[in-house]
Each structure stands twice: as structure tokens, then as C-alpha cells.
Amino acid sequence: MAKLFAEDQAIRENVPHAKMQDMAFVEKMWADDAARRTRTRALLESGQLSTADDYYAAAFVFQHGEQPQDYLLAHSLALAAVARGKAKASWIAAATLDRYLQNIGQKQVYGTQWRWPNDALPSREPYDRQLIPDSLRTALGVPTLAKQDKNLAEMQAEQAATK
């Protein structure tokens, strides 16, 4: 599982936003993601995932899925990692719930997901900023609303400067 996780993360490290507009790059990434999900699902179904690190890694693999069911499974895997003692898995638990909610047409609640609608400036919308207090965000390793707003302003300024 560690190898699958390393592969999943490596393709996403230091990738500029412009590279994500290259459809050949994106299609290869999606195909590789699908293969990793297939391998991870086989490990999960055969009972070969059992440690907090296994579940944590598997959560990231399924977070990069294509369907709401992938994100919901990722959320459950993250919860299993937390239950087995991996505290830092709480962030991926929040992120997977946000991604699931967005993909079923609901507002995210933690603010972990970014969108670039029609190549416009980045946004976290739709986002229910009121449901989750900053104290809970902090407990789960998610930035506070003020930090999220600062990060958003920086990303938007950076992207606007490159246009």
C-alpha cells in the first residue's frame, strides 16, 4: 500500500495549475489513478489492509477517484485510519467528506476542496462556511476560515498575475 500511496502522491507533487490543463497529462494521471484504485480495492477486499497506515494510504488513493462512491469509501478508509491511531488522517477524513458532498451536489463543509470553474480564478464554492466552527476545523487539521481566505486570496492573485 505504501508503494501505491507514493505513486499517487508523486504525480501530484509540485504540479503547476497550467500542467493540469494539459489533457494528455491529466488523462494519464486519471488512468494511473484508476489502476491504483483497482489494486487497492483488491487489497481491501482480500483483507490485506489492516494498519492505520494502510487505511490512510488507501483513503488518498480513493480520494482521487471519479465517482461519489470512491469519495465515500475514501472517507470510511480515513475514519479507519483515525480509529487505528493515525491522528493526521483526520484531515483526509474531512477532505473526503467535502469531495463527496460536492460530487452529490451539496456544499462542502470544511473548505478543503478547490475548483477552477471554466478556468476562472480558484474558488471553494459551493461552501457552507457556517456549519463547522473553526475549533472543529483546527481539531481535524483543517485551516481556519481566516487562513483559508488568506490562502484563497494568494492563489487568486498568483493566478491573475499569470493570465
PDB file of C-alpha atoms in Angstrom:
ATOM      1  CA  MET A   1       0.000   0.000   0.000  1.00  0.00           C
ATOM      2  CA  ALA A   2       2.926   2.296   0.714  1.00  0.00           C
ATOM      3  CA  LYS A   3       4.074   1.996  -2.916  1.00  0.00           C
ATOM      4  CA  LEU A   4       0.603   2.803  -4.266  1.00  0.00           C
ATOM      5  CA  PHE A   5       0.394   5.824  -1.961  1.00  0.00           C
ATOM      6  CA  ALA A   6       3.833   7.061  -3.048  1.00  0.00           C
ATOM      7  CA  GLU A   7       2.818   6.750  -6.710  1.00  0.00           C
ATOM      8  CA  ASP A   8      -0.479   8.549  -6.033  1.00  0.00           C
ATOM      9  CA  GLN A   9       1.279  11.469  -4.383  1.00  0.00           C
ATOM     10  CA  ALA A  10       4.286  11.679  -6.731  1.00  0.00           C
ATOM     11  CA  ILE A  11       2.227  12.566  -9.781  1.00  0.00           C
ATOM     12  CA  ARG A  12       0.625  15.448  -7.861  1.00  0.00           C
ATOM     13  CA  GLU A  13       3.737  16.976  -6.271  1.00  0.00           C
ATOM     14  CA  ASN A  14       4.678  20.458  -7.442  1.00  0.00           C
ATOM     15  CA  VAL A  15       2.346  20.346 -10.444  1.00  0.00           C
ATOM     16  CA  PRO A  16       1.566  23.884 -11.628  1.00  0.00           C
ATOM     17  CA  HIS A  17      -2.056  24.690 -12.400  1.00  0.00           C
ATOM     18  CA  ALA A  18      -1.148  25.117 -16.089  1.00  0.00           C
ATOM     19  CA  LYS A  19       0.057  21.485 -16.254  1.00  0.00           C
ATOM     20  CA  MET A  20      -3.376  20.386 -15.082  1.00  0.00           C
ATOM     21  CA  GLN A  21      -4.751  21.953 -18.291  1.00  0.00           C
ATOM     22  CA  ASP A  22      -2.655  19.539 -20.405  1.00  0.00           C
ATOM     23  CA  MET A  23      -5.210  16.860 -21.252  1.00  0.00           C
ATOM     24  CA  ALA A  24      -2.562  14.256 -22.125  1.00  0.00           C
ATOM     25  CA  PHE A  25      -1.056  14.672 -18.639  1.00  0.00           C
ATOM     26  CA  VAL A  26      -4.478  14.612 -16.965  1.00  0.00           C
ATOM     27  CA  GLU A  27      -5.717  11.558 -18.884  1.00  0.00           C
ATOM     28  CA  LYS A  28      -2.536   9.623 -17.998  1.00  0.00           C
ATOM     29  CA  MET A  29      -2.948  10.642 -14.348  1.00  0.00           C
ATOM     30  CA  TRP A  30      -6.600   9.502 -14.374  1.00  0.00           C
ATOM     31  CA  ALA A  31      -5.698   6.155 -15.957  1.00  0.00           C
ATOM     32  CA  ASP A  32      -2.961   5.599 -13.381  1.00  0.00           C
ATOM     33  CA  ASP A  33      -5.353   6.620 -10.596  1.00  0.00           C
ATOM     34  CA  ALA A  34      -7.907   4.064 -11.816  1.00  0.00           C
ATOM     35  CA  ALA A  35      -5.285   1.314 -11.849  1.00  0.00           C
ATOM     36  CA  ARG A  36      -4.230   2.202  -8.292  1.00  0.00           C
ATOM     37  CA  ARG A  37      -7.855   2.120  -7.138  1.00  0.00           C
ATOM     38  CA  THR A  38      -8.310  -1.322  -8.699  1.00  0.00           C
ATOM     39  CA  ARG A  39      -5.214  -2.648  -6.925  1.00  0.00           C
ATOM     40  CA  THR A  40      -6.198  -1.002  -3.639  1.00  0.00           C
ATOM     41  CA  ARG A  41      -9.745  -2.372  -3.839  1.00  0.00           C
ATOM     42  CA  ALA A  42      -8.336  -5.887  -4.355  1.00  0.00           C
ATOM     43  CA  LEU A  43      -6.112  -5.484  -1.281  1.00  0.00           C
ATOM     44  CA  LEU A  44      -9.038  -4.185   0.756  1.00  0.00           C
ATOM     45  CA  GLU A  45     -11.417  -6.949  -0.317  1.00  0.00           C
ATOM     46  CA  SER A  46      -8.838  -9.668   0.348  1.00  0.00           C
ATOM     47  CA  GLY A  47      -8.272  -8.372   3.883  1.00  0.00           C
ATOM     48  CA  GLN A  48      -4.688  -7.312   3.236  1.00  0.00           C
ATOM     49  CA  LEU A  49      -5.202  -3.791   4.557  1.00  0.00           C
ATOM     50  CA  SER A  50      -5.128  -3.696   8.322  1.00  0.00           C
ATOM     51  CA  THR A  51      -2.877  -0.968   9.698  1.00  0.00           C
ATOM     52  CA  ALA A  52      -3.601   2.706  10.202  1.00  0.00           C
ATOM     53  CA  ASP A  53      -1.009   3.478   7.525  1.00  0.00           C
ATOM     54  CA  ASP A  54      -2.701   1.084   5.083  1.00  0.00           C
ATOM     55  CA  TYR A  55      -6.079   2.741   5.560  1.00  0.00           C
ATOM     56  CA  TYR A  56      -4.557   6.220   5.394  1.00  0.00           C
ATOM     57  CA  ALA A  57      -2.827   5.459   2.096  1.00  0.00           C
ATOM     58  CA  ALA A  58      -5.944   3.819   0.679  1.00  0.00           C
ATOM     59  CA  ALA A  59      -8.013   6.889   1.609  1.00  0.00           C
ATOM     60  CA  PHE A  60      -5.791   9.077  -0.563  1.00  0.00           C
ATOM     61  CA  VAL A  61      -5.960   6.632  -3.460  1.00  0.00           C
ATOM     62  CA  PHE A  62      -9.764   6.669  -3.387  1.00  0.00           C
ATOM     63  CA  GLN A  63      -9.867  10.440  -2.773  1.00  0.00           C
ATOM     64  CA  HIS A  64      -8.505  10.685  -6.316  1.00  0.00           C
ATOM     65  CA  GLY A  65     -11.435   8.703  -7.687  1.00  0.00           C
ATOM     66  CA  GLU A  66     -14.098   9.563 -10.197  1.00  0.00           C
ATOM     67  CA  GLN A  67     -17.406   8.726  -8.523  1.00  0.00           C
ATOM     68  CA  PRO A  68     -19.126   9.771  -5.300  1.00  0.00           C
ATOM     69  CA  GLN A  69     -18.774   6.164  -4.088  1.00  0.00           C
ATOM     70  CA  ASP A  70     -14.967   6.490  -4.397  1.00  0.00           C
ATOM     71  CA  TYR A  71     -15.008   9.536  -2.111  1.00  0.00           C
ATOM     72  CA  LEU A  72     -17.362   7.930   0.390  1.00  0.00           C
ATOM     73  CA  LEU A  73     -15.129   4.850   0.542  1.00  0.00           C
ATOM     74  CA  ALA A  74     -12.124   7.164   0.956  1.00  0.00           C
ATOM     75  CA  HIS A  75     -13.914   8.802   3.879  1.00  0.00           C
ATOM     76  CA  SER A  76     -14.532   5.427   5.542  1.00  0.00           C
ATOM     77  CA  LEU A  77     -10.905   4.424   4.995  1.00  0.00           C
ATOM     78  CA  ALA A  78      -9.756   7.684   6.595  1.00  0.00           C
ATOM     79  CA  LEU A  79     -12.003   7.046   9.584  1.00  0.00           C
ATOM     80  CA  ALA A  80     -10.500   3.558   9.919  1.00  0.00           C
ATOM     81  CA  ALA A  81      -7.018   5.109   9.915  1.00  0.00           C
ATOM     82  CA  VAL A  82      -8.046   7.537  12.663  1.00  0.00           C
ATOM     83  CA  ALA A  83      -9.660   4.710  14.655  1.00  0.00           C
ATOM     84  CA  ARG A  84      -6.394   2.764  14.439  1.00  0.00           C
ATOM     85  CA  GLY A  85      -4.427   5.687  15.829  1.00  0.00           C
ATOM     86  CA  LYS A  86      -3.318   7.805  12.860  1.00  0.00           C
ATOM     87  CA  ALA A  87      -4.374  11.252  14.073  1.00  0.00           C
ATOM     88  CA  LYS A  88      -3.212  13.049  10.940  1.00  0.00           C
ATOM     89  CA  ALA A  89      -5.771  11.041   8.947  1.00  0.00           C
ATOM     90  CA  SER A  90      -8.405  13.407  10.333  1.00  0.00           C
ATOM     91  CA  TRP A  91      -7.590  15.922   7.565  1.00  0.00           C
ATOM     92  CA  ILE A  92      -8.188  13.372   4.785  1.00  0.00           C
ATOM     93  CA  ALA A  93     -11.417  12.362   6.557  1.00  0.00           C
ATOM     94  CA  ALA A  94     -12.601  15.977   6.300  1.00  0.00           C
ATOM     95  CA  ALA A  95     -11.381  16.341   2.700  1.00  0.00           C
ATOM     96  CA  THR A  96     -13.071  13.151   1.545  1.00  0.00           C
ATOM     97  CA  LEU A  97     -16.360  14.235   3.066  1.00  0.00           C
ATOM     98  CA  ASP A  98     -16.084  17.611   1.316  1.00  0.00           C
ATOM     99  CA  ARG A  99     -15.315  15.984  -2.019  1.00  0.00           C
ATOM    100  CA  TYR A 100     -18.190  13.534  -1.585  1.00  0.00           C
ATOM    101  CA  LEU A 101     -20.621  16.338  -0.731  1.00  0.00           C
ATOM    102  CA  GLN A 102     -19.584  18.424  -3.726  1.00  0.00           C
ATOM    103  CA  ASN A 103     -19.955  15.464  -6.051  1.00  0.00           C
ATOM    104  CA  ILE A 104     -23.509  14.779  -4.949  1.00  0.00           C
ATOM    105  CA  GLY A 105     -24.441  18.418  -5.486  1.00  0.00           C
ATOM    106  CA  GLN A 106     -24.126  19.605  -1.879  1.00  0.00           C
ATOM    107  CA  LYS A 107     -21.955  22.311  -0.335  1.00  0.00           C
ATOM    108  CA  GLN A 108     -18.657  21.289   1.204  1.00  0.00           C
ATOM    109  CA  VAL A 109     -18.455  21.978   4.942  1.00  0.00           C
ATOM    110  CA  TYR A 110     -14.729  22.108   5.794  1.00  0.00           C
ATOM    111  CA  GLY A 111     -13.397  24.114   2.843  1.00  0.00           C
ATOM    112  CA  THR A 112     -10.780  21.600   1.721  1.00  0.00           C
ATOM    113  CA  GLN A 113     -11.750  21.435  -1.958  1.00  0.00           C
ATOM    114  CA  TRP A 114     -10.785  23.916  -4.656  1.00  0.00           C
ATOM    115  CA  ARG A 115     -12.391  24.436  -8.034  1.00  0.00           C
ATOM    116  CA  TRP A 116     -11.338  26.398 -11.066  1.00  0.00           C
ATOM    117  CA  PRO A 117     -14.682  26.894 -12.856  1.00  0.00           C
ATOM    118  CA  ASN A 118     -14.199  27.437 -16.591  1.00  0.00           C
ATOM    119  CA  ASP A 119     -10.545  28.353 -15.987  1.00  0.00           C
ATOM    120  CA  ALA A 120     -11.687  31.232 -13.755  1.00  0.00           C
ATOM    121  CA  LEU A 121      -9.957  32.152 -10.519  1.00  0.00           C
ATOM    122  CA  PRO A 122      -9.875  29.390  -7.882  1.00  0.00           C
ATOM    123  CA  SER A 123     -12.831  29.054  -5.547  1.00  0.00           C
ATOM    124  CA  ARG A 124     -14.008  26.801  -2.732  1.00  0.00           C
ATOM    125  CA  GLU A 125     -17.679  27.351  -3.621  1.00  0.00           C
ATOM    126  CA  PRO A 126     -20.185  25.937  -3.058  1.00  0.00           C
ATOM    127  CA  TYR A 127     -19.198  26.058   0.594  1.00  0.00           C
ATOM    128  CA  ASP A 128     -21.286  26.133   3.792  1.00  0.00           C
ATOM    129  CA  ARG A 129     -18.914  28.227   5.881  1.00  0.00           C
ATOM    130  CA  GLN A 130     -21.250  28.292   8.908  1.00  0.00           C
ATOM    131  CA  LEU A 131     -21.831  24.617   9.759  1.00  0.00           C
ATOM    132  CA  ILE A 132     -18.383  23.713  11.088  1.00  0.00           C
ATOM    133  CA  PRO A 133     -16.755  26.052  13.645  1.00  0.00           C
ATOM    134  CA  ASP A 134     -13.047  26.841  13.444  1.00  0.00           C
ATOM    135  CA  SER A 135     -12.450  24.894  16.660  1.00  0.00           C
ATOM    136  CA  LEU A 136     -13.568  21.693  14.903  1.00  0.00           C
ATOM    137  CA  ARG A 137     -11.619  22.556  11.752  1.00  0.00           C
ATOM    138  CA  THR A 138      -8.500  23.001  13.892  1.00  0.00           C
ATOM    139  CA  ALA A 139      -9.124  19.723  15.741  1.00  0.00           C
ATOM    140  CA  LEU A 140      -9.213  17.949  12.367  1.00  0.00           C
ATOM    141  CA  GLY A 141      -6.106  19.636  10.959  1.00  0.00           C
ATOM    142  CA  VAL A 142      -8.105  21.855   8.571  1.00  0.00           C
ATOM    143  CA  PRO A 143      -7.143  25.541   8.323  1.00  0.00           C
ATOM    144  CA  THR A 144      -9.405  28.123   9.959  1.00  0.00           C
ATOM    145  CA  LEU A 145     -11.683  30.253   7.802  1.00  0.00           C
ATOM    146  CA  ALA A 146      -9.283  33.208   8.089  1.00  0.00           C
ATOM    147  CA  LYS A 147      -6.354  31.061   6.925  1.00  0.00           C
ATOM    148  CA  GLN A 148      -8.454  29.610   4.101  1.00  0.00           C
ATOM    149  CA  ASP A 149      -9.427  33.125   2.990  1.00  0.00           C
ATOM    150  CA  LYS A 150      -5.770  34.204   3.039  1.00  0.00           C
ATOM    151  CA  ASN A 151      -4.750  31.152   1.005  1.00  0.00           C
ATOM    152  CA  LEU A 152      -7.565  31.790  -1.476  1.00  0.00           C
ATOM    153  CA  ALA A 153      -6.560  35.436  -1.946  1.00  0.00           C
ATOM    154  CA  GLU A 154      -2.940  34.392  -2.532  1.00  0.00           C
ATOM    155  CA  MET A 155      -3.939  31.723  -5.071  1.00  0.00           C
ATOM    156  CA  GLN A 156      -6.239  34.106  -6.894  1.00  0.00           C
ATOM    157  CA  ALA A 157      -3.559  36.808  -7.034  1.00  0.00           C
ATOM    158  CA  GLU A 158      -0.985  34.320  -8.297  1.00  0.00           C
ATOM    159  CA  GLN A 159      -3.294  33.006 -10.994  1.00  0.00           C
ATOM    160  CA  ALA A 160      -4.410  36.507 -12.030  1.00  0.00           C
ATOM    161  CA  ALA A 161      -0.753  37.506 -12.425  1.00  0.00           C
ATOM    162  CA  THR A 162      -0.116  34.620 -14.828  1.00  0.00           C
ATOM    163  CA  LYS A 163      -3.043  35.494 -17.130  1.00  0.00           C
TER     164      LYS A 163
END
